[in-house]
C-alpha atoms as one frame of an Amber mdcrd trajectory, in Angstrom:
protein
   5.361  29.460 -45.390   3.277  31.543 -42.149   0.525  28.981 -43.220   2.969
  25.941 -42.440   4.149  27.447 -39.235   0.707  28.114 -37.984  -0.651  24.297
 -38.743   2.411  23.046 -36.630   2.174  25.429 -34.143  -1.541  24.384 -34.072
  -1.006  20.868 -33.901   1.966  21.277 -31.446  -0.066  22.979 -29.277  -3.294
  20.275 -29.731  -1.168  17.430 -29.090   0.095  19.500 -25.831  -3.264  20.223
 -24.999  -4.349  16.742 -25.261  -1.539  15.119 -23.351  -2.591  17.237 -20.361
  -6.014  16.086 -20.448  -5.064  12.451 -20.779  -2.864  12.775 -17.877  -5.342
  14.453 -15.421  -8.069  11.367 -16.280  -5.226   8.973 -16.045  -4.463  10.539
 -12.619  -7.917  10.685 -11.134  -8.807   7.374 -11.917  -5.163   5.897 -10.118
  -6.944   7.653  -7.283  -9.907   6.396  -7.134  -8.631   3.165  -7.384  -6.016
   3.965  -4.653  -8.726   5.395  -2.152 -11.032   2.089  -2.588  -7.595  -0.089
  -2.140  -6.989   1.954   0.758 -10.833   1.820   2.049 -10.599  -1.779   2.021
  -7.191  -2.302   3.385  -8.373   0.187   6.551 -11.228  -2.204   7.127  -9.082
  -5.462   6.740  -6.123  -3.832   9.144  -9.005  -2.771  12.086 -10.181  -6.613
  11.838  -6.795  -7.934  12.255  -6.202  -5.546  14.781  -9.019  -6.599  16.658
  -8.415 -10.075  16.346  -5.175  -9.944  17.757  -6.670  -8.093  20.388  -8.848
 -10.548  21.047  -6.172 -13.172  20.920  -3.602 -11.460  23.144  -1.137 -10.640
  21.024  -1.759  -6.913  21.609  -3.361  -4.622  23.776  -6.027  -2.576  23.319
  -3.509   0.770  23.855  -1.182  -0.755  21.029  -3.823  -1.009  18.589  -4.697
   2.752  18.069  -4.413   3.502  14.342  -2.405   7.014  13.236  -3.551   8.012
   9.953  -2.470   5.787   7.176   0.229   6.487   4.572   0.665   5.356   0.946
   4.038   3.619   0.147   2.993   3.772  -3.776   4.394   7.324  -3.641   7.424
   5.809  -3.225   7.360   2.455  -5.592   5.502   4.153  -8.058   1.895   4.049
  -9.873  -0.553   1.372  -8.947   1.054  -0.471  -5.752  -1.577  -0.528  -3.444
   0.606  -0.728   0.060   0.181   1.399   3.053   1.749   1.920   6.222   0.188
   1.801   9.506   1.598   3.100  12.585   0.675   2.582  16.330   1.767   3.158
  19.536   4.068   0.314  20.373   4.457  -2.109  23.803   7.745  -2.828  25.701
   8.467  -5.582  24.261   7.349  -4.968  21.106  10.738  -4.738  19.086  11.924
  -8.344  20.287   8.147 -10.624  19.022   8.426  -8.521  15.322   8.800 -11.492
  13.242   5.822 -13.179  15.549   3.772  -9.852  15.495   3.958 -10.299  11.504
   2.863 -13.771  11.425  -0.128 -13.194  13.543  -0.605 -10.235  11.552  -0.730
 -12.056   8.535  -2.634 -14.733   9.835  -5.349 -12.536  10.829  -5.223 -10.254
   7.169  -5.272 -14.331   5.952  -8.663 -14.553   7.720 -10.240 -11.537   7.242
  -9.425 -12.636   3.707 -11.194 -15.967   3.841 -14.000 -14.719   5.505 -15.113
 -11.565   3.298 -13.853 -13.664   0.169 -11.804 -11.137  -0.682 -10.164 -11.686
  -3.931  -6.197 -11.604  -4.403  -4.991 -11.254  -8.467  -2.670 -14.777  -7.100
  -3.631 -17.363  -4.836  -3.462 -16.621  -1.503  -4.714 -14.084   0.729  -5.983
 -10.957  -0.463  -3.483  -8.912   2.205   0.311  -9.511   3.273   2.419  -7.527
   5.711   5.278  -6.436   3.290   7.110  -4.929   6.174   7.200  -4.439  10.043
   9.868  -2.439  12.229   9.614  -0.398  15.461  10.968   3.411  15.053  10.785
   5.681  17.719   8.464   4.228  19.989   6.287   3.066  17.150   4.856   0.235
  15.222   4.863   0.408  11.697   3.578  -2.199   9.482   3.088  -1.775   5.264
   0.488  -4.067   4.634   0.018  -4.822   0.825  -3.355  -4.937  -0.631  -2.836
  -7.863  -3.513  -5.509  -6.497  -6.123  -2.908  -6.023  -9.117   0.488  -6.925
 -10.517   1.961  -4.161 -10.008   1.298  -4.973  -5.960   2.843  -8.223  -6.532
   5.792  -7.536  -8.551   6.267  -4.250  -5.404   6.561  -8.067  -2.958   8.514
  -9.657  -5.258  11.246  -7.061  -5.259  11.325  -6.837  -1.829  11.997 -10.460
  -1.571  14.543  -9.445  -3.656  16.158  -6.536  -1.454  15.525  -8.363   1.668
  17.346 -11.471   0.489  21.052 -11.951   1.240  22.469 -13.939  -1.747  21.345
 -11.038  -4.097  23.746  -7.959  -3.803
């Protein structure tokens, strides 16, 4: 009977031991695919940013980067969104919805340009969401390299729209 307890204490404590390892790889790996998501997005976000620079939509004092935050923390495992946040202008809180499409227009072209590959047609980046909060810009800007990123959009169509309650 001590012989029986042992082997399922053993294998309790193998399958416990096991689980832990799996998780740790499991966990490292969503990270390193995060950080290259996140690498990539940084570089696509400072060539919009430029652009619209370049284009007048913002100044060069609006365009100054703080460091960048993951929104998958919040929506879960493999979204690949982050949020940006800059300084933001006077007027800044009244041109949002024209500040996104220029935004994504630029994201668009960076997109076309580097060939950047989306997992659905379409550009490879999307501004998910844009407000003004306390004197800043923030803008989540979804990198579109998996479903779970796309399914992340899709519910915030959802949320945002007003026929769903």
């Amino acid at each position: 009977m001590a012989l029986i307890v042992e082997v399922i204490i053993g294998i309790i404590i193998a399958f416990i031991i096991y689980e832990m390892i799996r998780r740790m790889i499991v966990q490292r790996a969503t990270r390193m695919v995060r950080r290259s998501a996140e690498d990539d997005t940084d570089v696509a976000v400072k060539a919009a940013l430029q652009r619209l620079v370049n284009d007048d939509v913002l100044s060069e004092d609006e365009c100054v980067l703080q460091p960048t935050e993951t929104v998958a923390d919040v929506w879960g495992r493999g979204v690949m969104a982050f949020e940006y946040t800059m300084p933001s202008g006077i007027d800044t809180e009244r041109r949002l919805s024209a500040l996104e499409a220029a935004f994504n227009e630029a994201l668009a072209s960076f997109s076309a340009d580097h060939q950047v590959k989306a997992v659905v047609a379409g550009p490879a980046f999307v501004v998910s969401d844009i407000w003004v909060y306390e004197g800043h810009l923030h803008v989540d800007v979804a990198n579109l390299m998996n479903e779970s990123t796309v399914e992340y959009l899709k519910d915030l169509k959802k949320l945002n729209d007003p026929a769903v309650k």
